[in-house]
mmCIF file of C-alpha atoms in Angstrom:
data_model
loop_
_atom_site.group_PDB
_atom_site.id
_atom_site.type_symbol
_atom_site.label_atom_id
_atom_site.label_comp_id
_atom_site.label_asym_id
_atom_site.label_seq_id
_atom_site.Cartn_x
_atom_site.Cartn_y
_atom_site.Cartn_z
ATOM 1 C CA MET S 235 158.691 108.957 113.646
ATOM 2 C CA GLU S 236 156.549 111.753 112.527
ATOM 3 C CA THR S 237 153.584 112.291 114.703
ATOM 4 C CA ILE S 238 150.015 112.672 113.481
ATOM 5 C CA ILE S 239 149.013 115.046 116.248
ATOM 6 C CA THR S 240 150.165 118.422 115.043
ATOM 7 C CA LEU S 241 149.140 121.466 116.947
ATOM 8 C CA PRO S 242 147.878 124.644 115.092
ATOM 9 C CA THR S 243 150.821 126.751 114.310
ATOM 10 C CA SER S 244 149.226 129.935 112.934
ATOM 11 C CA PHE S 245 146.105 132.192 113.414
ATOM 12 C CA ASN S 246 144.546 130.668 110.317
ATOM 13 C CA GLN S 247 144.896 127.240 111.593
ATOM 14 C CA TRP S 248 143.329 128.087 114.902
ATOM 15 C CA ALA S 249 140.534 129.820 113.070
ATOM 16 C CA ILE S 250 139.857 126.546 110.924
ATOM 17 C CA LEU S 251 139.437 124.577 114.312
ATOM 18 C CA ILE S 252 137.169 127.303 115.794
ATOM 19 C CA VAL S 253 134.985 127.488 112.809
ATOM 20 C CA LEU S 254 134.738 123.790 112.756
ATOM 21 C CA LEU S 255 133.686 123.698 116.381
ATOM 22 C CA VAL S 256 131.255 126.487 116.101
ATOM 23 C CA ALA S 257 129.449 124.966 112.987
ATOM 24 C CA PHE S 258 129.344 121.659 114.890
ATOM 25 C CA CYS S 259 127.737 123.260 118.043
ATOM 26 C CA ILE S 260 125.250 124.971 115.782
ATOM 27 C CA GLN S 261 124.115 121.715 114.400
ATOM 28 C CA MET S 262 123.914 120.082 117.804
ATOM 29 C CA LEU S 263 121.672 122.860 119.126
ATOM 30 C CA TYR S 264 119.271 122.236 116.386
ATOM 31 C CA GLN S 265 119.218 118.538 116.837
ATOM 32 C CA LEU S 266 118.878 118.719 120.618
ATOM 33 C CA ARG S 267 115.785 121.035 119.940
ATOM 34 C CA TYR S 268 114.345 118.440 117.610
ATOM 35 C CA ILE S 269 114.824 115.656 120.018
ATOM 36 C CA GLN S 270 112.827 117.484 122.738
ATOM 37 C CA LEU S 271 109.771 117.181 120.459
ATOM 38 C CA PHE S 272 109.923 113.392 120.613
ATOM 39 C CA LYS S 273 110.674 113.317 124.310
ATOM 40 C CA LYS S 274 107.724 115.458 124.869
ATOM 41 C CA GLU S 275 105.431 113.376 122.682
ATOM 42 C CA LYS S 276 106.518 110.386 124.825
ATOM 43 C CA LYS S 277 105.894 111.913 128.103
ATOM 44 C CA THR S 278 102.468 113.640 127.170
ATOM 45 C CA ASN S 279 99.439 111.635 127.735
ATOM 46 C CA HIS S 280 96.855 113.207 125.495
ATOM 47 C CA ASN S 281 93.208 112.740 126.611
ATOM 48 C CA ILE S 282 91.082 110.817 124.197
ATOM 49 C CA LYS S 283 88.931 113.495 122.330
ATOM 50 C CA THR S 284 85.539 113.098 120.725
ATOM 51 C CA GLU S 285 84.783 116.550 119.497
ATOM 52 C CA PRO S 286 83.209 116.667 116.051
ATOM 53 C CA VAL S 287 85.619 117.463 113.210
ATOM 54 C CA SER S 288 85.598 117.925 109.483
ATOM 55 C CA ILE S 289 87.880 116.607 106.846
ATOM 56 C CA VAL S 290 88.232 118.498 103.451
ATOM 57 C CA ILE S 291 89.527 116.882 100.468
ATOM 58 C CA CYS S 292 89.750 118.569 97.072
ATOM 59 C CA VAL S 293 89.722 116.405 94.039
ATOM 60 C CA LYS S 294 90.263 116.879 90.312
ATOM 61 C CA ASN S 295 90.139 114.002 87.797
ATOM 62 C CA GLU S 296 91.341 111.506 90.336
ATOM 63 C CA GLU S 297 88.799 108.773 90.080
ATOM 64 C CA CYS S 298 91.534 105.919 90.534
ATOM 65 C CA TYR S 299 92.708 107.448 93.869
ATOM 66 C CA LEU S 300 88.990 107.771 94.930
ATOM 67 C CA GLN S 301 88.446 104.087 94.428
ATOM 68 C CA GLU S 302 91.604 103.173 96.165
ATOM 69 C CA ASN S 303 91.927 105.657 99.133
ATOM 70 C CA LEU S 304 88.476 107.294 100.056
ATOM 71 C CA SER S 305 87.321 104.271 102.225
ATOM 72 C CA LEU S 306 90.623 104.486 104.324
ATOM 73 C CA PHE S 307 89.486 108.154 105.328
ATOM 74 C CA LEU S 308 85.824 107.329 105.740
ATOM 75 C CA GLU S 309 86.454 104.339 107.855
ATOM 76 C CA GLN S 310 88.525 106.017 110.446
ATOM 77 C CA GLU S 311 88.006 104.969 114.075
ATOM 78 C CA TYR S 312 86.660 108.304 115.300
ATOM 79 C CA PRO S 313 83.263 108.912 116.837
ATOM 80 C CA ASP S 314 82.011 112.179 115.109
ATOM 81 C CA PHE S 315 83.408 113.277 111.877
ATOM 82 C CA GLU S 316 82.252 114.316 108.300
ATOM 83 C CA LEU S 317 84.301 114.301 105.186
ATOM 84 C CA ILE S 318 83.790 116.917 102.619
ATOM 85 C CA LEU S 319 84.830 116.292 98.860
ATOM 86 C CA VAL S 320 85.159 119.242 96.687
ATOM 87 C CA ASN S 321 85.026 118.123 93.148
ATOM 88 C CA ASP S 322 87.058 120.866 91.408
ATOM 89 C CA GLY S 323 85.535 120.596 87.744
ATOM 90 C CA SER S 324 86.465 116.879 87.128
ATOM 91 C CA GLU S 325 85.804 115.483 83.710
ATOM 92 C CA ASP S 326 86.244 111.821 84.617
ATOM 93 C CA GLU S 327 83.932 109.559 86.695
ATOM 94 C CA THR S 328 84.506 111.394 90.003
ATOM 95 C CA GLU S 329 80.947 112.574 90.558
ATOM 96 C CA THR S 330 79.563 109.176 89.829
ATOM 97 C CA ILE S 331 82.094 107.605 92.418
ATOM 98 C CA ILE S 332 81.328 110.164 95.018
ATOM 99 C CA THR S 333 77.367 109.452 94.662
ATOM 100 C CA GLU S 334 78.181 105.568 95.044
ATOM 101 C CA PHE S 335 80.171 106.169 98.171
ATOM 102 C CA GLN S 336 77.702 108.464 99.639
ATOM 103 C CA LYS S 337 75.050 105.602 99.560
ATOM 104 C CA ARG S 338 77.395 103.575 101.980
ATOM 105 C CA TYR S 339 78.864 106.427 104.014
ATOM 106 C CA PRO S 340 76.282 108.978 105.334
ATOM 107 C CA HIS S 341 78.995 111.206 106.777
ATOM 108 C CA LEU S 342 80.384 111.758 103.282
ATOM 109 C CA ARG S 343 79.273 115.176 101.902
ATOM 110 C CA SER S 344 80.335 116.738 98.635
ATOM 111 C CA THR S 345 80.225 120.003 96.751
ATOM 112 C CA LYS S 346 81.274 120.873 93.096
ATOM 113 C CA ILE S 347 82.948 123.666 91.205
ATOM 114 C CA PRO S 348 81.532 123.536 87.626
ATOM 115 C CA LEU S 349 84.124 123.203 84.838
ATOM 116 C CA ASP S 350 84.425 126.653 83.228
ATOM 117 C CA ASN S 351 87.293 127.174 80.871
ATOM 118 C CA LYS S 352 86.752 131.079 80.927
ATOM 119 C CA PHE S 353 87.291 131.131 84.773
ATOM 120 C CA GLN S 354 90.657 130.205 85.833
ATOM 121 C CA HIS S 355 91.358 129.418 89.523
ATOM 122 C CA ASN S 356 93.803 127.661 91.835
ATOM 123 C CA LYS S 357 93.244 125.277 94.634
ATOM 124 C CA LYS S 358 92.535 127.933 97.166
ATOM 125 C CA LEU S 359 89.027 128.455 95.789
ATOM 126 C CA ALA S 360 88.298 124.647 96.248
ATOM 127 C CA LEU S 361 89.587 124.695 99.793
ATOM 128 C CA SER S 362 87.575 127.933 100.560
ATOM 129 C CA ILE S 363 84.334 126.131 99.350
ATOM 130 C CA GLY S 364 85.169 123.106 101.393
ATOM 131 C CA ILE S 365 85.805 125.089 104.506
ATOM 132 C CA LYS S 366 82.573 127.095 104.126
ATOM 133 C CA ALA S 367 80.690 123.836 103.732
ATOM 134 C CA ALA S 368 82.236 122.264 107.001
ATOM 135 C CA LYS S 369 79.877 122.071 109.984
ATOM 136 C CA ASN S 370 82.552 121.809 112.512
ATOM 137 C CA GLU S 371 85.179 124.202 113.912
ATOM 138 C CA LYS S 372 88.227 122.141 113.676
ATOM 139 C CA ILE S 373 89.015 121.069 109.935
ATOM 140 C CA ILE S 374 91.657 118.756 108.714
ATOM 141 C CA PHE S 375 93.173 118.974 105.281
ATOM 142 C CA THR S 376 94.510 116.144 103.143
ATOM 143 C CA ASN S 377 94.626 115.003 99.613
ATOM 144 C CA ILE S 378 93.013 111.940 97.941
ATOM 145 C CA HIS S 379 96.388 110.669 96.406
ATOM 146 C CA SER S 380 97.607 110.157 99.929
ATOM 147 C CA LYS S 381 96.355 107.743 102.473
ATOM 148 C CA PRO S 382 96.368 107.403 106.370
ATOM 149 C CA SER S 383 98.954 105.104 107.808
ATOM 150 C CA SER S 384 96.297 103.402 110.062
ATOM 151 C CA CYS S 385 92.558 103.613 111.117
ATOM 152 C CA LYS S 386 93.761 105.569 114.246
ATOM 153 C CA TRP S 387 95.120 108.375 112.090
ATOM 154 C CA LEU S 388 92.247 110.873 112.866
ATOM 155 C CA GLN S 389 91.949 109.852 116.572
ATOM 156 C CA GLU S 390 95.715 110.378 117.078
ATOM 157 C CA PHE S 391 95.713 113.564 115.262
ATOM 158 C CA VAL S 392 92.771 115.067 117.055
ATOM 159 C CA ASP S 393 94.096 113.998 120.443
ATOM 160 C CA SER S 394 97.255 116.018 120.255
ATOM 161 C CA TRP S 395 95.525 119.130 118.771
ATOM 162 C CA ASP S 396 95.932 121.782 121.514
ATOM 163 C CA LYS S 397 96.209 125.096 119.651
ATOM 164 C CA GLY S 398 94.663 126.761 116.687
ATOM 165 C CA VAL S 399 96.824 125.286 113.817
ATOM 166 C CA HIS S 400 97.914 121.475 114.070
ATOM 167 C CA ILE S 401 100.738 120.263 111.946
ATOM 168 C CA GLY S 402 100.907 116.389 111.149
ATOM 169 C CA TYR S 403 103.620 114.191 109.594
ATOM 170 C CA ALA S 404 103.316 113.336 105.897
ATOM 171 C CA ASN S 405 106.018 111.369 103.959
ATOM 172 C CA PHE S 406 106.173 109.008 101.128
ATOM 173 C CA GLU S 407 105.092 105.356 101.894
ATOM 174 C CA ASN S 408 107.727 102.696 102.356
ATOM 175 C CA LYS S 409 109.549 101.417 99.281
ATOM 176 C CA LYS S 410 113.002 100.362 98.506
ATOM 177 C CA GLY S 411 115.260 102.328 96.421
ATOM 178 C CA PHE S 412 118.285 104.681 97.210
ATOM 179 C CA PHE S 413 117.165 107.721 95.168
ATOM 180 C CA TYR S 414 113.427 107.179 96.423
ATOM 181 C CA ASN S 415 114.603 107.074 100.086
ATOM 182 C CA PHE S 416 116.467 110.336 99.494
ATOM 183 C CA LEU S 417 113.201 111.847 98.686
ATOM 184 C CA LYS S 418 111.730 110.292 101.985
ATOM 185 C CA PHE S 419 114.795 111.653 103.936
ATOM 186 C CA ASP S 420 114.378 115.231 102.642
ATOM 187 C CA LEU S 421 110.636 115.253 103.539
ATOM 188 C CA LEU S 422 111.511 113.684 106.983
ATOM 189 C CA SER S 423 113.834 116.428 107.555
ATOM 190 C CA LYS S 424 111.454 118.975 106.459
ATOM 191 C CA ASN S 425 108.684 117.680 108.804
ATOM 192 C CA ILE S 426 110.957 117.576 111.877
ATOM 193 C CA LYS S 427 112.192 121.049 111.195
ATOM 194 C CA SER S 428 108.779 122.352 110.671
ATOM 195 C CA ALA S 429 107.578 120.861 113.853
ATOM 196 C CA GLY S 430 110.599 122.128 115.868
ATOM 197 C CA PHE S 431 109.981 125.696 114.658
ATOM 198 C CA ALA S 432 106.201 125.406 115.431
ATOM 199 C CA SER S 433 106.872 124.086 119.006
ATOM 200 C CA SER S 434 109.104 127.087 119.693
ATOM 201 C CA GLY S 435 106.495 129.685 118.532
ATOM 202 C CA ASN S 436 107.926 130.229 115.069
ATOM 203 C CA ALA S 437 105.582 128.052 112.923
ATOM 204 C CA HIS S 438 106.102 128.853 109.379
ATOM 205 C CA SER S 439 105.232 125.866 107.268
ATOM 206 C CA GLY S 440 103.119 122.656 107.102
ATOM 207 C CA ASN S 441 102.277 119.934 104.758
ATOM 208 C CA GLY S 442 98.755 120.260 102.977
ATOM 209 C CA ASP S 443 98.405 116.517 103.172
ATOM 210 C CA ASN S 444 98.156 116.436 107.019
ATOM 211 C CA LEU S 445 97.180 119.680 108.330
ATOM 212 C CA GLY S 446 94.479 121.223 110.564
ATOM 213 C CA TYR S 447 93.200 124.570 111.606
ATOM 214 C CA LYS S 448 90.154 126.222 113.079
ATOM 215 C CA LYS S 449 87.281 127.441 110.628
ATOM 216 C CA SER S 450 86.848 130.699 112.859
ATOM 217 C CA ASP S 451 90.565 131.550 112.505
ATOM 218 C CA PHE S 452 90.401 131.011 108.695
ATOM 219 C CA PHE S 453 87.610 133.566 108.477
ATOM 220 C CA ALA S 454 89.244 135.965 111.030
ATOM 221 C CA ASN S 455 92.312 135.910 108.739
ATOM 222 C CA LYS S 456 89.992 136.658 105.855
ATOM 223 C CA GLY S 457 90.780 133.407 104.223
ATOM 224 C CA PHE S 458 93.397 133.341 101.469
ATOM 225 C CA VAL S 459 92.766 136.842 100.423
ATOM 226 C CA LYS S 460 96.198 138.045 101.268
ATOM 227 C CA HIS S 461 97.771 135.717 98.730
ATOM 228 C CA SER S 462 94.757 134.437 96.812
ATOM 229 C CA HIS S 463 96.609 135.322 93.431
ATOM 230 C CA PHE S 464 99.491 133.008 94.475
ATOM 231 C CA GLU S 465 99.549 129.372 93.303
ATOM 232 C CA ALA S 466 101.337 128.140 96.484
ATOM 233 C CA GLY S 467 100.808 129.076 100.059
ATOM 234 C CA TYR S 468 97.505 127.246 100.874
ATOM 235 C CA ASP S 469 99.400 125.356 103.568
ATOM 236 C CA HIS S 470 102.666 127.125 104.459
ATOM 237 C CA LEU S 471 101.521 130.858 104.346
ATOM 238 C CA MET S 472 98.195 129.865 106.065
ATOM 239 C CA VAL S 473 100.242 128.095 108.910
ATOM 240 C CA PHE S 474 102.425 131.305 109.321
ATOM 241 C CA GLN S 475 99.429 133.593 109.397
ATOM 242 C CA LEU S 476 97.108 131.574 111.582
ATOM 243 C CA ALA S 477 99.631 130.467 114.087
ATOM 244 C CA LYS S 478 99.975 134.262 114.931
ATOM 245 C CA LEU S 479 96.275 134.269 115.795
ATOM 246 C CA SER S 480 95.982 131.142 118.076
ATOM 247 C CA GLY S 481 99.550 129.321 118.024
ATOM 248 C CA ALA S 482 100.419 125.911 116.622
ATOM 249 C CA SER S 483 100.835 122.365 117.880
ATOM 250 C CA VAL S 484 102.321 119.315 116.184
ATOM 251 C CA CYS S 485 101.446 115.607 115.901
ATOM 252 C CA LEU S 486 104.618 113.309 115.230
ATOM 253 C CA GLN S 487 102.941 109.953 116.141
ATOM 254 C CA PRO S 488 103.710 107.400 113.516
ATOM 255 C CA GLU S 489 99.945 106.233 113.630
ATOM 256 C CA ALA S 490 98.889 109.654 112.603
ATOM 257 C CA LYS S 491 101.211 109.828 109.640
ATOM 258 C CA ILE S 492 99.861 110.400 106.086
ATOM 259 C CA ASN S 493 101.512 108.352 103.409
ATOM 260 C CA LEU S 494 102.085 110.034 100.152
ATOM 261 C CA SER S 495 101.871 107.895 97.059
ATOM 262 C CA SER S 496 105.119 106.455 95.580
ATOM 263 C CA ILE S 497 103.708 107.010 92.083
ATOM 264 C CA CYS S 498 105.498 109.964 90.519
ATOM 265 C CA ALA S 499 107.308 110.548 93.876
ATOM 266 C CA PHE S 500 109.976 112.778 92.284
ATOM 267 C CA ASP S 501 107.354 115.111 90.620
ATOM 268 C CA GLN S 502 105.601 115.386 94.032
ATOM 269 C CA TRP S 503 108.917 116.148 95.676
ATOM 270 C CA ILE S 504 109.732 118.877 93.133
ATOM 271 C CA ARG S 505 106.262 120.308 93.549
ATOM 272 C CA ILE S 506 106.470 120.313 97.444
ATOM 273 C CA ASN S 507 109.988 122.065 97.334
ATOM 274 C CA ARG S 508 108.983 124.575 94.800
ATOM 275 C CA HIS S 509 105.909 125.576 96.744
ATOM 276 C CA TYR S 510 107.913 125.825 99.877
ATOM 277 C CA TYR S 511 110.711 128.014 98.342
ATOM 278 C CA LYS S 512 108.087 130.253 96.669
ATOM 279 C CA CYS S 513 106.531 130.861 100.044
ATOM 280 C CA ARG S 514 109.576 131.382 102.139
ATOM 281 C CA LYS S 515 110.562 134.709 100.698
ATOM 282 C CA TYR S 516 107.365 136.099 102.397
ATOM 283 C CA LEU S 517 108.680 135.116 105.779
ATOM 284 C CA PRO S 518 110.410 137.641 108.090
ATOM 285 C CA PHE S 519 114.002 137.842 107.900
ATOM 286 C CA LYS S 520 114.443 136.405 111.405
ATOM 287 C CA ILE S 521 112.745 133.202 110.537
ATOM 288 C CA ARG S 522 114.483 132.893 107.210
ATOM 289 C CA LEU S 523 117.854 133.232 109.064
ATOM 290 C CA LEU S 524 116.940 130.763 111.638
ATOM 291 C CA ILE S 525 115.837 128.281 108.838
ATOM 292 C CA ASP S 526 119.022 128.737 106.926
ATOM 293 C CA LEU S 527 121.545 128.801 109.759
ATOM 294 C CA GLU S 528 121.519 124.907 110.187
ATOM 295 C CA PRO S 529 122.278 124.159 106.503
ATOM 296 C CA ILE S 530 124.760 127.004 106.156
ATOM 297 C CA SER S 531 126.532 125.542 109.260
ATOM 298 C CA LYS S 532 126.656 122.150 107.456
ATOM 299 C CA MET S 533 128.110 123.644 104.184
ATOM 300 C CA ILE S 534 130.790 125.364 106.237
ATOM 301 C CA PHE S 535 131.541 122.322 108.214
ATOM 302 C CA TYR S 536 132.078 120.199 105.157
ATOM 303 C CA SER S 537 133.979 122.808 103.298
ATOM 304 C CA ILE S 538 136.326 123.587 106.197
ATOM 305 C CA SER S 539 136.848 119.876 106.951
ATOM 306 C CA ILE S 540 137.922 119.216 103.202
ATOM 307 C CA TYR S 541 140.235 122.214 103.246
ATOM 308 C CA ALA S 542 141.784 121.299 106.592
ATOM 309 C CA LEU S 543 142.450 117.637 105.275
ATOM 310 C CA LEU S 544 143.945 118.927 101.992
ATOM 311 C CA PHE S 545 145.904 122.090 102.879
ATOM 312 C CA THR S 546 146.860 121.685 106.520
ATOM 313 C CA HIS S 547 148.462 119.226 108.860
ATOM 314 C CA LEU S 548 145.403 119.314 111.290
ATOM 315 C CA TYR S 549 144.401 115.709 110.397
ATOM 316 C CA PHE S 550 143.906 114.640 113.930
ATOM 317 C CA PHE S 551 141.801 117.385 115.272
ATOM 318 C CA THR S 552 139.735 117.541 112.083
ATOM 319 C CA ALA S 553 139.165 113.764 112.278
ATOM 320 C CA ILE S 554 138.124 113.971 115.925
ATOM 321 C CA ILE S 555 135.604 116.804 115.413
ATOM 322 C CA TYR S 556 134.106 114.968 112.312
ATOM 323 C CA LEU S 557 133.842 111.712 114.041
ATOM 324 C CA THR S 558 132.408 113.359 117.105
ATOM 325 C CA ARG S 559 129.794 114.936 114.872
ATOM 326 C CA ILE S 560 128.800 111.727 113.175
ATOM 327 C CA ILE S 561 128.417 109.746 116.508
ATOM 328 C CA LEU S 562 126.512 112.581 118.357
ATOM 329 C CA ILE S 563 124.292 113.866 115.656
ATOM 330 C CA GLY S 564 123.794 110.407 114.131
ATOM 331 C CA SER S 565 122.606 109.080 117.544
ATOM 332 C CA LEU S 566 120.179 112.075 117.910
ATOM 333 C CA PHE S 567 118.829 111.615 114.394
ATOM 334 C CA LYS S 568 118.368 107.822 115.126
ATOM 335 C CA ILE S 569 116.014 108.685 117.827
ATOM 336 C CA SER S 570 113.841 110.692 115.414
ATOM 337 C CA THR S 571 113.711 107.878 112.868
ATOM 338 C CA ARG S 572 112.929 105.230 115.517
ATOM 339 C CA HIS S 573 110.184 107.400 116.864
ATOM 340 C CA LEU S 574 108.601 107.859 113.421
ATOM 341 C CA LYS S 575 109.399 104.379 112.360
ATOM 342 C CA GLU S 576 111.563 105.518 109.580
ATOM 343 C CA GLU S 577 114.696 103.504 110.645
ATOM 344 C CA ASN S 578 115.641 102.406 107.091
ATOM 345 C CA LEU S 579 116.583 106.058 106.540
ATOM 346 C CA PHE S 580 119.187 106.292 109.326
ATOM 347 C CA LEU S 581 122.512 104.678 107.846
ATOM 348 C CA SER S 582 122.194 106.470 104.440
ATOM 349 C CA SER S 583 121.402 109.840 106.186
ATOM 350 C CA TYR S 584 125.090 110.735 106.512
ATOM 351 C CA LEU S 585 125.035 110.835 102.444
ATOM 352 C CA TYR S 586 121.628 112.065 101.957
ATOM 353 C CA GLU S 587 122.229 115.245 103.990
ATOM 354 C CA ILE S 588 124.914 116.295 101.636
ATOM 355 C CA PHE S 589 122.494 115.682 98.684
ATOM 356 C CA VAL S 590 119.983 117.712 100.527
ATOM 357 C CA LEU S 591 122.329 120.737 100.663
ATOM 358 C CA PHE S 592 122.752 120.668 96.877
ATOM 359 C CA SER S 593 118.958 120.479 96.394
ATOM 360 C CA LYS S 594 118.572 123.538 98.629
ATOM 361 C CA ILE S 595 121.002 125.405 96.477
ATOM 362 C CA TYR S 596 119.209 124.308 93.367
ATOM 363 C CA PHE S 597 115.630 125.315 94.519
ATOM 364 C CA LEU S 598 116.911 128.573 96.068
ATOM 365 C CA SER S 599 118.669 129.475 92.812
ATOM 366 C CA THR S 600 115.869 128.448 90.408
ATOM 367 C CA ASN S 601 113.411 130.235 92.483
ATOM 368 C CA PHE S 602 115.395 133.450 92.548
ATOM 369 C CA ILE S 603 115.850 133.316 88.824
ATOM 370 C CA LEU S 604 112.372 132.038 87.767
ATOM 371 C CA SER S 605 110.052 133.699 90.428
ATOM 372 C CA LYS S 606 107.817 136.494 89.180
ATOM 373 C CA SER S 607 107.451 139.776 91.002
ATOM 374 C CA ASN S 608 104.227 138.544 92.994
ATOM 375 C CA GLN S 609 103.863 140.770 96.089
ATOM 376 C CA TRP S 610 102.095 139.537 99.128
ATOM 377 C CA LYS S 611 99.639 142.071 100.455
#
């Protein structure tokens, strides 16, 4: 009877197994690094902080979201904070709604950019105005189409804020749907990776829906002047720049999560990815290499596994390596999903991670083809 355990008989077959093992080990190293984040969060007992903070939200023709979400931010259980709304030339009832809310919430302040069709600007101007208007040193940035997951969002976020830049968790709200949960899985992976890099001193990205940094650092960096012409970068590039001044900390507590709206989720996901891939070309080669090493190892792992199964007799060894990967990396990822209360993404993650690889190829290629020759000063 023919045995299924066939030892490698040539240099090429040995090379296949070695490449599979190396790719697997690279992925394990990344996952172990990410898991250290959650273990550290569990062990760390942050002191309850009461220092004054500011929240800055820019709005533009978003009256429905103001009515629905503004009170969730204003009623946070935190002793001393102000919320600054920057009305960026809205043509709907935004200003009227703000005025009504200010009657009930004295810690709500607002400023306005008049509508001027002759003067074109991007979100960075509105953010700069909001930062200048803030009375406090620590400023948290979010968006009105998002909502905090709990009334403890602000307290949890501030309690774990130990360095200049503070990166929080933001993802789509819970909702059923295979494709919708793929979008959630992709953002979950991005959040974990961003936090992992930040904790190791290589902060390079953050989500503008749940992000904080110091007012003094912003002005020491001369604001957005180095990329003011650039549509994206108000979150990723600022994290990269400001973290070099005073470091970066992360907050991965589920109570401090910001829920992104499920309405037009695919459009939001496209925008988030396009902004990220537009910004990443300005990162140092070393950081880009570290970012890409994990997905490249996955591509190599899947490609070599398929080749080994189709064109060699290394079924047994290939299956053992593949199953070991599924068990070990799956177990580590389950710890992440359990901590962030995203357990519904675990089982489908084995399929989603393949889709993510194709999405990376798509965004990298389209960004390369369509990007203009903007140079970051």
